C-alpha positions as YAML, in Angstrom:
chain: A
units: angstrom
residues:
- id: 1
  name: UNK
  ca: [0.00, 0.00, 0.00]
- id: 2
  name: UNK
  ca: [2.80, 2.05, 0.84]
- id: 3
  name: UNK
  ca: [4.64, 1.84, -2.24]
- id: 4
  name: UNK
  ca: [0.93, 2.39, -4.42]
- id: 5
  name: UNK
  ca: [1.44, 5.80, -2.23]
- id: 6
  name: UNK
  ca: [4.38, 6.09, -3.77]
- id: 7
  name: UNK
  ca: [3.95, 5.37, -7.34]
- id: 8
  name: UNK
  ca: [0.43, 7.91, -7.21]
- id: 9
  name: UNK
  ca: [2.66, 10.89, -5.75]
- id: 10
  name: UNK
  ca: [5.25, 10.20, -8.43]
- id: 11
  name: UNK
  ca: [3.06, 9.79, -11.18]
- id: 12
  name: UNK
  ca: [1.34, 13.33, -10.05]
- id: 13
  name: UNK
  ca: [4.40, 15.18, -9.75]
- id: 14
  name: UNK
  ca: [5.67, 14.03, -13.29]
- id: 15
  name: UNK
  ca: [2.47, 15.52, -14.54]
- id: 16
  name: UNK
  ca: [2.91, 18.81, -12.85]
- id: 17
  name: UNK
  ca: [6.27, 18.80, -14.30]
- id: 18
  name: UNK
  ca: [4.70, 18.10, -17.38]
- id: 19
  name: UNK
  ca: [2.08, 20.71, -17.82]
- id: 20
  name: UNK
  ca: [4.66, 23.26, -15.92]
- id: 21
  name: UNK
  ca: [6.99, 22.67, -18.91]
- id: 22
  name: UNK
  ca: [4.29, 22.78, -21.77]
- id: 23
  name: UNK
  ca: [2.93, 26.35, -20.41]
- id: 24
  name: UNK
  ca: [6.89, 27.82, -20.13]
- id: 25
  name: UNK
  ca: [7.23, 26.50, -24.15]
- id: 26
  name: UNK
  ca: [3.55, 27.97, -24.94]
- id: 27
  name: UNK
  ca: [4.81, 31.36, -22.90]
- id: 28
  name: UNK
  ca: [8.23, 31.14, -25.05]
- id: 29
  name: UNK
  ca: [6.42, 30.49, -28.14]
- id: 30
  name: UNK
  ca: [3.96, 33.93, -28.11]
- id: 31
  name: UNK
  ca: [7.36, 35.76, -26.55]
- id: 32
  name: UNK
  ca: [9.12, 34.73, -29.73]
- id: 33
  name: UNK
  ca: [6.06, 35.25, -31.92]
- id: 34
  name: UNK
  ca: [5.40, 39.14, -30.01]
- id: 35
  name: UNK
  ca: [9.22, 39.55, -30.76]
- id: 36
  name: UNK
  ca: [9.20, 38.48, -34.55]
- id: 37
  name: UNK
  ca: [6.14, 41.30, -34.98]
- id: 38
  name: UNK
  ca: [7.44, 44.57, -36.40]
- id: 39
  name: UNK
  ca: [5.27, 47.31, -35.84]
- id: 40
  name: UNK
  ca: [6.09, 50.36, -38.67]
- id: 41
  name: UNK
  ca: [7.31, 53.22, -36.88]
- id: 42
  name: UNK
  ca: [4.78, 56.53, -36.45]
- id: 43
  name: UNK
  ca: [5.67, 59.32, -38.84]
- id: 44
  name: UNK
  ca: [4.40, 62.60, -38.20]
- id: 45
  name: UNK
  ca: [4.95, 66.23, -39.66]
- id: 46
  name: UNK
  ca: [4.63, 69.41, -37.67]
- id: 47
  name: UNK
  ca: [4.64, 73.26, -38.27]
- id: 48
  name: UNK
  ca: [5.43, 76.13, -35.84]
- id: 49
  name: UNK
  ca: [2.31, 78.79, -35.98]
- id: 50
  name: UNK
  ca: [1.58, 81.85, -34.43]
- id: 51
  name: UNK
  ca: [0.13, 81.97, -30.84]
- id: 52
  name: UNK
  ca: [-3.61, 81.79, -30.38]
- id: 53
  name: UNK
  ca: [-3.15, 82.28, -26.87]
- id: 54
  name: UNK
  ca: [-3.89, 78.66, -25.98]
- id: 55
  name: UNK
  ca: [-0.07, 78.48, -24.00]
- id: 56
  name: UNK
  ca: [3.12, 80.65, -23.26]
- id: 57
  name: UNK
  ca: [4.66, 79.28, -26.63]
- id: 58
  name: UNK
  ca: [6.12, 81.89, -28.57]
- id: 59
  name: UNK
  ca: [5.47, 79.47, -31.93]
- id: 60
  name: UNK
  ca: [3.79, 76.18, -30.87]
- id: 61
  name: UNK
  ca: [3.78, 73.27, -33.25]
- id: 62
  name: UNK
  ca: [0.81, 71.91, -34.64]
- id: 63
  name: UNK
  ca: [0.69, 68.39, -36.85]
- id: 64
  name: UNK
  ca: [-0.57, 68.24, -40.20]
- id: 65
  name: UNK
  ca: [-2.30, 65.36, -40.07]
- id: 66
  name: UNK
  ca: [-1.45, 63.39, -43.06]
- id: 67
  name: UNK
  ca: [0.13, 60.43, -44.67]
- id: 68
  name: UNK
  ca: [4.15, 60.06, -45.15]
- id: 69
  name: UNK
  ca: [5.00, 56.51, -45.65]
- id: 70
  name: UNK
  ca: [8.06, 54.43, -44.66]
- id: 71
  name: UNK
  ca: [9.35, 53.99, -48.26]
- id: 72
  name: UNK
  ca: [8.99, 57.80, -48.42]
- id: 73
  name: UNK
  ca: [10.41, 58.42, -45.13]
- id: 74
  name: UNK
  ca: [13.81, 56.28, -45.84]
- id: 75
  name: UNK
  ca: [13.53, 58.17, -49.89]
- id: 76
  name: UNK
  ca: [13.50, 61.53, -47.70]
- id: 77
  name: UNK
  ca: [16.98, 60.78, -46.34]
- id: 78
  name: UNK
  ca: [18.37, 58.59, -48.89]
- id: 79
  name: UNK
  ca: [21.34, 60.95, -50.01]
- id: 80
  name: UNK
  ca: [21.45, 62.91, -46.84]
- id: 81
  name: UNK
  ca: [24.66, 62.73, -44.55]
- id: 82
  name: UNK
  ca: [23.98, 62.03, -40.88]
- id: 83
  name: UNK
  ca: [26.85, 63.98, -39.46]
- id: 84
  name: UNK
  ca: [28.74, 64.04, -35.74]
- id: 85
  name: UNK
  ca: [28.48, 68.12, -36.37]
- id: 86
  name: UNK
  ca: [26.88, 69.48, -33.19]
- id: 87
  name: UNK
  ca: [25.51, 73.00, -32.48]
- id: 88
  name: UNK
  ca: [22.93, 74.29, -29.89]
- id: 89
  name: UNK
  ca: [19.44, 73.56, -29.84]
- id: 90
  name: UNK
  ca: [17.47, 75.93, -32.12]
- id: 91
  name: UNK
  ca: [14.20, 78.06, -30.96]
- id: 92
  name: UNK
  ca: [11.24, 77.35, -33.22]
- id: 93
  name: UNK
  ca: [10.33, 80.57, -35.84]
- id: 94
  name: UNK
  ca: [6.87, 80.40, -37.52]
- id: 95
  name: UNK
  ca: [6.98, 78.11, -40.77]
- id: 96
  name: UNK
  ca: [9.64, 75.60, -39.40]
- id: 97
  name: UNK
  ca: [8.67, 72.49, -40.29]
- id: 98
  name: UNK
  ca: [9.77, 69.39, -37.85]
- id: 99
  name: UNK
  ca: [9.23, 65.65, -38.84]
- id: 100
  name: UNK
  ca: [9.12, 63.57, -36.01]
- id: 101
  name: UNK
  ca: [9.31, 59.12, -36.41]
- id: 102
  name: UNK
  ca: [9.73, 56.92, -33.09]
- id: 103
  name: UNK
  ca: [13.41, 57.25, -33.45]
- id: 104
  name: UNK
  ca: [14.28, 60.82, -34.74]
- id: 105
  name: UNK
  ca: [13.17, 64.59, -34.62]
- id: 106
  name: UNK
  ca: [14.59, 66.36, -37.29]
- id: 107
  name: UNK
  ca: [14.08, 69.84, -37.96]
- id: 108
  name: UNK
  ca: [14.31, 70.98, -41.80]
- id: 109
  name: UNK
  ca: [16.11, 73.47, -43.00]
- id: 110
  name: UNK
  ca: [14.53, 76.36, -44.88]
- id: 111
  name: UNK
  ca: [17.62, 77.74, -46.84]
- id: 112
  name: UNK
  ca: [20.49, 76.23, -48.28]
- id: 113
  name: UNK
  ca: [24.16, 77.77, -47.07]
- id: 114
  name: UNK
  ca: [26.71, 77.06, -50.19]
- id: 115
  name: UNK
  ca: [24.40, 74.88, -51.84]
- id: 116
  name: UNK
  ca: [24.03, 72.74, -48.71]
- id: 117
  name: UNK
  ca: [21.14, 72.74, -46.43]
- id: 118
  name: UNK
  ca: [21.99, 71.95, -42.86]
- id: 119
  name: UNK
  ca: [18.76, 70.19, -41.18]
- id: 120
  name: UNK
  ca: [18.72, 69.71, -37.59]
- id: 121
  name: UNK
  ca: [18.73, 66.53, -35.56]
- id: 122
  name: UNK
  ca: [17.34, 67.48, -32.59]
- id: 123
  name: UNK
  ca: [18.82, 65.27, -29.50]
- id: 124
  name: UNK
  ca: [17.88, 65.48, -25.74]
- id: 125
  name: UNK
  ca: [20.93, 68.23, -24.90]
- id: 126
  name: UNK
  ca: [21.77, 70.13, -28.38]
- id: 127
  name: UNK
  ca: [21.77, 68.84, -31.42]
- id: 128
  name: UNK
  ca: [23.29, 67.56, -34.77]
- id: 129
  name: UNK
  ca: [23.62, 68.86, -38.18]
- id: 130
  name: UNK
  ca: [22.00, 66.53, -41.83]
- id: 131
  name: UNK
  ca: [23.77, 67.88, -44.44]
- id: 132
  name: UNK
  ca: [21.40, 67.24, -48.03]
- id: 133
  name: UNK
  ca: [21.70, 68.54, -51.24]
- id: 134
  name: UNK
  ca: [17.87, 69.06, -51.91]
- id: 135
  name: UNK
  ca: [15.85, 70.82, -49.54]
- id: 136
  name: UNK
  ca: [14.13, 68.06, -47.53]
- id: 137
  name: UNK
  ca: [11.37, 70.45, -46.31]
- id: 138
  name: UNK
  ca: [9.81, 70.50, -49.52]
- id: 139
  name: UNK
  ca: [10.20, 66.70, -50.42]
- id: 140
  name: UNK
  ca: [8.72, 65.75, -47.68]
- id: 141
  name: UNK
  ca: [5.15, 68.50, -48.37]
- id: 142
  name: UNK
  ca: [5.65, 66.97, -52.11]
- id: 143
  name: UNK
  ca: [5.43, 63.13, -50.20]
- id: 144
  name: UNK
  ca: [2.30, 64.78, -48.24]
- id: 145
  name: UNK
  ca: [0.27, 65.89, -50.80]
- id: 146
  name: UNK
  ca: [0.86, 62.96, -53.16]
- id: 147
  name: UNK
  ca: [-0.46, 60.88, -50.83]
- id: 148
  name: UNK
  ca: [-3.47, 63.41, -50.18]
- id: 149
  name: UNK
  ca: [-4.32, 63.53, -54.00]
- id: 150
  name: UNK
  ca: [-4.12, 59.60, -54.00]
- id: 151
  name: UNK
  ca: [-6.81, 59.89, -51.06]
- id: 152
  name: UNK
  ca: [-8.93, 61.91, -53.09]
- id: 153
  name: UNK
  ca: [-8.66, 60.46, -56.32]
- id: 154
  name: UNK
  ca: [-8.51, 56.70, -55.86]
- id: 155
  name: UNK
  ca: [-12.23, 56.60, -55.62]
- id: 156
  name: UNK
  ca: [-12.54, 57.36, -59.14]
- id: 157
  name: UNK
  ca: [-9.96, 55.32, -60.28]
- id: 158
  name: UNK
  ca: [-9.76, 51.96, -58.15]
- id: 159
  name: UNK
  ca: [-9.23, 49.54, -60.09]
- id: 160
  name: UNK
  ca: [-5.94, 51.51, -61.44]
- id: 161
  name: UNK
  ca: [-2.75, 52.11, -60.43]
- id: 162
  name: UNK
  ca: [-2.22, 55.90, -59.48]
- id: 163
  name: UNK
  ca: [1.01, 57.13, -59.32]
- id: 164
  name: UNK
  ca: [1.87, 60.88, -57.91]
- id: 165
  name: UNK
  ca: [4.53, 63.33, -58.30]
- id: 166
  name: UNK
  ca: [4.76, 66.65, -56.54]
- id: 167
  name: UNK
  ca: [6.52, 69.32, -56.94]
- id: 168
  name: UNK
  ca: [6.35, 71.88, -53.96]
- id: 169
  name: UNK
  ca: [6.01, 75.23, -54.84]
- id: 170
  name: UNK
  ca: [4.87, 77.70, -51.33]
- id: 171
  name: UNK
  ca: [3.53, 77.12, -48.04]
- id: 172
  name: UNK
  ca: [1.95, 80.11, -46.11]
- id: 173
  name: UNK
  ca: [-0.51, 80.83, -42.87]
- id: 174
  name: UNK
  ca: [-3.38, 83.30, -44.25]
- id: 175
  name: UNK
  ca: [-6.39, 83.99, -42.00]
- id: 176
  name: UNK
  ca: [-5.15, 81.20, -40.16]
- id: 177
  name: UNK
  ca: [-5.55, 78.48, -42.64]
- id: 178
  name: UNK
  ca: [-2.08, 76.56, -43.97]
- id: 179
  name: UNK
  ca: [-2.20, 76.77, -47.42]
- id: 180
  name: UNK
  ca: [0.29, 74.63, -49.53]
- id: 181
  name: UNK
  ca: [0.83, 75.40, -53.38]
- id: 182
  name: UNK
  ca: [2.34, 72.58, -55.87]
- id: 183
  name: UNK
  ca: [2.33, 71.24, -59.27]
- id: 184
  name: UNK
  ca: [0.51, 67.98, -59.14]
- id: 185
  name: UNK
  ca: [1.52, 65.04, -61.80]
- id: 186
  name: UNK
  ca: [-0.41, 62.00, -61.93]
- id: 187
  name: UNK
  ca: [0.19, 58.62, -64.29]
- id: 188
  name: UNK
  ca: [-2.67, 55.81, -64.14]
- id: 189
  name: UNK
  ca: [-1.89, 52.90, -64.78]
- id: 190
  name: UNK
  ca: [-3.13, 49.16, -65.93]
- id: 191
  name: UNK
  ca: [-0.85, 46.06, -65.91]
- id: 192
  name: UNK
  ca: [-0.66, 42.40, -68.05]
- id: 193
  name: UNK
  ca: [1.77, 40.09, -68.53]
- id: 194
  name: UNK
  ca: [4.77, 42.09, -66.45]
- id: 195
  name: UNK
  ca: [4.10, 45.46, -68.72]
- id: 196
  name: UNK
  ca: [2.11, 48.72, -67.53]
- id: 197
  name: UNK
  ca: [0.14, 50.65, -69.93]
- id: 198
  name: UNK
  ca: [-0.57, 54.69, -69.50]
- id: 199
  name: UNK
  ca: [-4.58, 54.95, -69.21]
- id: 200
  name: UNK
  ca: [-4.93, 58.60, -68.05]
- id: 201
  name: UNK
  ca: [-3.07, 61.22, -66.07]
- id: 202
  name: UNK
  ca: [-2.94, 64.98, -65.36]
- id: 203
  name: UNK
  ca: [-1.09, 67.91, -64.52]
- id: 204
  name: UNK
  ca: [-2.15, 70.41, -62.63]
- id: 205
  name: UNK
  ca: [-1.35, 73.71, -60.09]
- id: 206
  name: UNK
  ca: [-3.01, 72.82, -57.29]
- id: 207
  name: UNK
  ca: [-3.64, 74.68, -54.00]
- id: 208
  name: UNK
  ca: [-4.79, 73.01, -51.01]
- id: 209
  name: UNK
  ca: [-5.67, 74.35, -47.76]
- id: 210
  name: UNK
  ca: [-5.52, 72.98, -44.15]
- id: 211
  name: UNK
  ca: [-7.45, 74.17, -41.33]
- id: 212
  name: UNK
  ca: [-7.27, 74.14, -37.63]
- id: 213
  name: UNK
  ca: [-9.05, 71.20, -35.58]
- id: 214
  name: UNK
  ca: [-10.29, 71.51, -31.98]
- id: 215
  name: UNK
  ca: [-6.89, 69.74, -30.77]
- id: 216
  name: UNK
  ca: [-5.24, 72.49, -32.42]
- id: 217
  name: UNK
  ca: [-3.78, 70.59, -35.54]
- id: 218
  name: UNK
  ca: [-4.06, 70.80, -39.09]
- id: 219
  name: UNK
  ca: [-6.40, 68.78, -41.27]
- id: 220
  name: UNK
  ca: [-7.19, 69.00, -44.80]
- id: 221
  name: UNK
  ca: [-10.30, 71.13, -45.61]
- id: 222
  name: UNK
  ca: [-10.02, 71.28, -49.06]
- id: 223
  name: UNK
  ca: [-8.02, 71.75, -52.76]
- id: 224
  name: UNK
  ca: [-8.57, 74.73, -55.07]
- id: 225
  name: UNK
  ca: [-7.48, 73.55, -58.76]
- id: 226
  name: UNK
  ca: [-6.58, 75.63, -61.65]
- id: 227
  name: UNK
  ca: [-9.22, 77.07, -63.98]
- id: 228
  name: UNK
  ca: [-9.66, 75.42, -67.89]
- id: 229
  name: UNK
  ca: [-8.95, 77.93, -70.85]
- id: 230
  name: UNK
  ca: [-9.03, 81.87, -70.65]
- id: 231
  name: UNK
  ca: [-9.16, 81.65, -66.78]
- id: 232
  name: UNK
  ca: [-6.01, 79.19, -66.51]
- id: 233
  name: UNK
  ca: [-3.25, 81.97, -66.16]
- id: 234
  name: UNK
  ca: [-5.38, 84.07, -63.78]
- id: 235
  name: UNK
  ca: [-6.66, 81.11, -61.52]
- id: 236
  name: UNK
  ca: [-2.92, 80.31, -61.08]
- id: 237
  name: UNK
  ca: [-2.20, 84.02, -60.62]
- id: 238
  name: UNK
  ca: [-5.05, 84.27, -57.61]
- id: 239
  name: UNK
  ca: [-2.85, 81.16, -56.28]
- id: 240
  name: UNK
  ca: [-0.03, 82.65, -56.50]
- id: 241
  name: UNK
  ca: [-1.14, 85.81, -54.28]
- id: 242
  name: UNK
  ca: [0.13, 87.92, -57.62]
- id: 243
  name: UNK
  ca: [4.04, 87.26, -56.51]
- id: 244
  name: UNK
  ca: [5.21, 86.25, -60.08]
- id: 245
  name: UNK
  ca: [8.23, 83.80, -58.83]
- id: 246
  name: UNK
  ca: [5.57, 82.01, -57.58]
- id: 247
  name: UNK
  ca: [3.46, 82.12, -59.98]
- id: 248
  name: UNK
  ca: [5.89, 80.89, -62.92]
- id: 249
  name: UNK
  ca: [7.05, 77.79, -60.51]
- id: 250
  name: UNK
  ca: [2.89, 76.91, -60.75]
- id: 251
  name: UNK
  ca: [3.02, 77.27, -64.88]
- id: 252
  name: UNK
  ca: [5.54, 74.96, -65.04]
- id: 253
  name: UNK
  ca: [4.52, 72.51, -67.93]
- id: 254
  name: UNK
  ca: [5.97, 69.24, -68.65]
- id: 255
  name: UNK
  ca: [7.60, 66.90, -66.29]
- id: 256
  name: UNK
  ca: [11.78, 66.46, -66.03]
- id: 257
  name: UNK
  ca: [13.92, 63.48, -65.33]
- id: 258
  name: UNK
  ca: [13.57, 63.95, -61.36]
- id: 259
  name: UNK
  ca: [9.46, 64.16, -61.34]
- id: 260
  name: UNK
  ca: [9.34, 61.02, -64.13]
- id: 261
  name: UNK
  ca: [11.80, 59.17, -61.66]
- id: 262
  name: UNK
  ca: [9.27, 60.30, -58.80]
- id: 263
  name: UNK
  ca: [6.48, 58.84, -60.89]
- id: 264
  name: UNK
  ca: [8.35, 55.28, -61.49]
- id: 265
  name: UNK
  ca: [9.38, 55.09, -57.86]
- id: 266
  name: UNK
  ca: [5.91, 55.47, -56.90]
- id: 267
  name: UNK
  ca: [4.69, 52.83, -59.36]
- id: 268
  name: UNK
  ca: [7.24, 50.66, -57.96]
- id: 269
  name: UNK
  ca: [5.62, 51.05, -54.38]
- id: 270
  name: UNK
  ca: [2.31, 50.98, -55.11]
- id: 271
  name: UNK
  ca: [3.13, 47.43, -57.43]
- id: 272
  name: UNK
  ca: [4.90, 46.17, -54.22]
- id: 273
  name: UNK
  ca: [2.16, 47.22, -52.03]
- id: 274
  name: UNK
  ca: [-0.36, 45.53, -54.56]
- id: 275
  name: UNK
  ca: [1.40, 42.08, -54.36]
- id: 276
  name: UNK
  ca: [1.79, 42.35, -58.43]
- id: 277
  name: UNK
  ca: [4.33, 39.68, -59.89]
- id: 278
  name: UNK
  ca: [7.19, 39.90, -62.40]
- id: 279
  name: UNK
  ca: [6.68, 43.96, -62.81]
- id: 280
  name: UNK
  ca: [10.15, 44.60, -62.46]
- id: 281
  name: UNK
  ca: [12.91, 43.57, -65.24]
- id: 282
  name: UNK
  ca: [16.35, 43.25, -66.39]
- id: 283
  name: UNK
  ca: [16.78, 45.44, -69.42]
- id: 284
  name: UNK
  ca: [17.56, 42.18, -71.69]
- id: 285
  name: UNK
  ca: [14.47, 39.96, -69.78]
- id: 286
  name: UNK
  ca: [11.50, 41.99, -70.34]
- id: 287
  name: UNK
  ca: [8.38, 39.85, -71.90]
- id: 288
  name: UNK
  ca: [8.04, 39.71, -75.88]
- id: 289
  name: UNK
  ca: [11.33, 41.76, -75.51]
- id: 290
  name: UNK
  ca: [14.31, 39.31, -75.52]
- id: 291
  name: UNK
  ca: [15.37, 38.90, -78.77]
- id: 292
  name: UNK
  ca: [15.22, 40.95, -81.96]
- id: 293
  name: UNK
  ca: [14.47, 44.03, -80.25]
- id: 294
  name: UNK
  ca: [16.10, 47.88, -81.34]
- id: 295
  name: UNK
  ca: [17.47, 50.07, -78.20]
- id: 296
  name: UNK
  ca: [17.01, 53.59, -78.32]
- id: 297
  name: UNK
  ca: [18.60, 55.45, -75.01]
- id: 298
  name: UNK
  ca: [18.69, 59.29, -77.09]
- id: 299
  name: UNK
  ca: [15.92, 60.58, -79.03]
- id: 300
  name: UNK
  ca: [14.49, 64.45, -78.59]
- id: 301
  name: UNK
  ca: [11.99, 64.19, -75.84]
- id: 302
  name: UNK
  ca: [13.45, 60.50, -74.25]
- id: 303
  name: UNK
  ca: [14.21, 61.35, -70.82]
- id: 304
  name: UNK
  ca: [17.34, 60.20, -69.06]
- id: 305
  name: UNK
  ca: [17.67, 56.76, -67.69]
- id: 306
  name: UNK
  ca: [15.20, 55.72, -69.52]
- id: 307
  name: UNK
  ca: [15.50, 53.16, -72.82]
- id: 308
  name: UNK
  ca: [12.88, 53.00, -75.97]
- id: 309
  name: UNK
  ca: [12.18, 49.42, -76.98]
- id: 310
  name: UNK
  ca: [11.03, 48.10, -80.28]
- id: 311
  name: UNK
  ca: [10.77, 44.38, -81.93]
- id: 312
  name: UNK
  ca: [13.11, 44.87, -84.74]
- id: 313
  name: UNK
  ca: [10.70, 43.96, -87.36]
- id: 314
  name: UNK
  ca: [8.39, 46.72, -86.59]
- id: 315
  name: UNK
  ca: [11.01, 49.31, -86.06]
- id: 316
  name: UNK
  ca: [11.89, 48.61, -89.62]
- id: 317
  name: UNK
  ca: [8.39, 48.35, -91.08]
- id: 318
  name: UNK
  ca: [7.86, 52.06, -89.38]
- id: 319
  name: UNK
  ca: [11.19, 53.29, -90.28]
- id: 320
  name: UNK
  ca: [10.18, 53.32, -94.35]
- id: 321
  name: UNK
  ca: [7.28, 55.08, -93.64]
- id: 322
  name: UNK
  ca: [9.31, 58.33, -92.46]
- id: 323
  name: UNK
  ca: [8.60, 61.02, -94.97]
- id: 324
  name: UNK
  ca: [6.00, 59.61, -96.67]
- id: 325
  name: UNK
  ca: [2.97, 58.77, -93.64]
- id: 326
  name: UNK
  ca: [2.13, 62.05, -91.78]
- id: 327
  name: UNK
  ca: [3.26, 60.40, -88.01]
- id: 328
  name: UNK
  ca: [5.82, 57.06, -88.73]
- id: 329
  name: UNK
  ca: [5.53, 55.45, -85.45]
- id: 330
  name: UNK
  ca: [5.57, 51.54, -84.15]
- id: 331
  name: UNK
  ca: [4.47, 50.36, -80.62]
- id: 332
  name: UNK
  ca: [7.54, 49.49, -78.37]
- id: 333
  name: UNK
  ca: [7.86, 49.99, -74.50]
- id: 334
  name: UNK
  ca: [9.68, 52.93, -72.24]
- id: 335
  name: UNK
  ca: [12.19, 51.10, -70.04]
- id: 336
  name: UNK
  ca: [13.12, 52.98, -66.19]
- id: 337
  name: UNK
  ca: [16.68, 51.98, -65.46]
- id: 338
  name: UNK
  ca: [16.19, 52.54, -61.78]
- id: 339
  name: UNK
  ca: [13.17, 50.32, -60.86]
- id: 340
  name: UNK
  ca: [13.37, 48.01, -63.78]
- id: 341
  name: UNK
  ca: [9.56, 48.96, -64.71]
- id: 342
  name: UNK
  ca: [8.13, 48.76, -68.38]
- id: 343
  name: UNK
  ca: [5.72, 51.13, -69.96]
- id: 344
  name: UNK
  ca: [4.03, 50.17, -73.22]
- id: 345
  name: UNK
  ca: [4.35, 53.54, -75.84]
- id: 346
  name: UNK
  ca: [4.71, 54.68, -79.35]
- id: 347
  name: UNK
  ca: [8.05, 55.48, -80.74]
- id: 348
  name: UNK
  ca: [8.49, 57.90, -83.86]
- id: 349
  name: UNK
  ca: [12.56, 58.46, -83.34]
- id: 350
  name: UNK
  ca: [14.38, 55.99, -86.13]
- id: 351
  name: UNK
  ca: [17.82, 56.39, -86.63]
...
């Protein structure tokens, strides 16, 4: 009897063991699966103001409360040198513009000094100088209001791919609204068999205004766009608050190699984001493209780092038409160097 005592306790206290060691590997397992979950970091943008006599702050901060993205975020400070460079901790001025992620404060610079604009890092005592080439405070309002215009026009579009390029023109405070003024370009696109194919897009001076919340921060209340025909020039003029540097940045026409780059990084993103397959090539490994194909990397309006693309039988077909068809063209693709992306087109450049 003594021993079945014995043999009952055992058999107990193996079990205890037992369970006791399943719950610490079922406690491991969610500590490992809590520590394998990456949560993206919290990017926010801020702007000093004038005082509405809500605190003693000469020029509190407010957020605009928008979307800047990761990819954008690490784009922002892609060429930018993180330096050991340390100088006192600035005072905010009205119009300094602050972006703030769970790991850095940075505080852009308005002005460039030799060509070099010195943003500042702001640490706990003092602070550290970004040298960048660009100024960072208006890529990051041109990431802003990219991402605003996708807001606003995906609805109309959904089942397309909408890529955005900004450029940033003026921000301003006027009867205590923020406005922001920029030249909007926008490329929608389709996608079959690892090509994309151009189905709309626009250009357009656009002004868009943020107002003040109850929590004192700056939402979106609404865009103003330029006027069709006779009233183009003058709607952009009322934009421009008559100040003509201003107003000729806004009537800029035509995108350049750094806003078509813009547009094919975004494309890239939004692909990614989309879960699309086989978008992105190697120049030689593009479908229907392999073999037999013409390369065209100058031609009047090609941008650069980009490549025209034709099946050499077409390119040839085309090429005797010149001088005697009214527009000699054959279909071929636009190749981006940078992302690898394909865009069906039309060329009429033969050699």
């Amino acid at each position: 009897m003594k021993n079945f005592k014995i043999l009952i306790i055992s058999l107990i206290t193996i079990l205890l063991f037992t369970a006791c060691g399943k719950n610490i590997v079922e406690k491991n397992k969610i500590e490992d699966k809590e520590k394998t979950v990456t949560k993206e970091p919290e990017i926010n943008l801020y702007i000093a103001r004038e005082n509405l006599g809500e605190s003693s702050e000469k020029f509190p901060l407010s957020q605009i409360i928008g979307e800047i993205n990761l990819n954008q975020y690490e784009k922002l400070f892609n060429n930018a040198n993180f330096t050991d460079k340390k100088i006192e901790k600035s005072k905010n001025n009205v119009g300094d513009v602050i972006i703030s992620s769970n790991y850095r404060k940075i505080k852009f610079a308005k002005k460039a000094k030799n060509n070099i604009f010195e943003n500042e890092e702001i640490k706990k005592s003092g602070s550290k100088i970004i040298e960048s080439q660009i100024s960072l405070r208006d890529k990051a309002f041109s990431y802003l209001l990219s991402n605003k215009m996708r807001e606003i026009d995906n609805p109309k579009t959904p089942d397309k791919l909408g890529a955005y390029s900004t450029y940033f023109v003026k921000d301003f405070f006027e009867d205590g609204k923020l406005i922001l003024l920029a030249n909007v370009y926008n490329l929608n696109y389709s996608f079959k068999d690892g090509i994309f194919e151009e189905e709309s897009g626009s250009h357009m001076p656009i002004e868009f205004q943020y107002v003040l919340n109850k929590d004192n921060n700056f939402v979106f209340d609404k865009v103003i766009y330029a006027q069709d025909g006779s009233l183009y020039a003058p709607s952009i003029k009322k934009m421009a608050r008559g100040d003509k540097m201003t107003f000729d940045y806004l009537m800029k026409e035509g995108y350049n190699k750094e806003d078509y780059d813009e547009l094919m990084d975004d494309l890239f993103y939004l692909a990614q984001e989309k879960g699309l397959d086989n978008f992105s090539h190697k120049l030689k490994e593009i479908p229907g493209y392999e073999n037999d194909v013409v390369y065209i990397e100058k031609a009047p309006r090609l941008i650069e780092g980009n490549v025209e693309i034709a099946k050499k039988k077409d390119y040839e077909e085309a090429k005797k038409t010149v001088g005697k068809d009214s527009w000699s063209h054959c279909e071929g693709i636009l190749y981006n160097k940078k992302t690898g992306i394909a865009v069906k087109t039309f060329i009429d450049y033969f050699e």
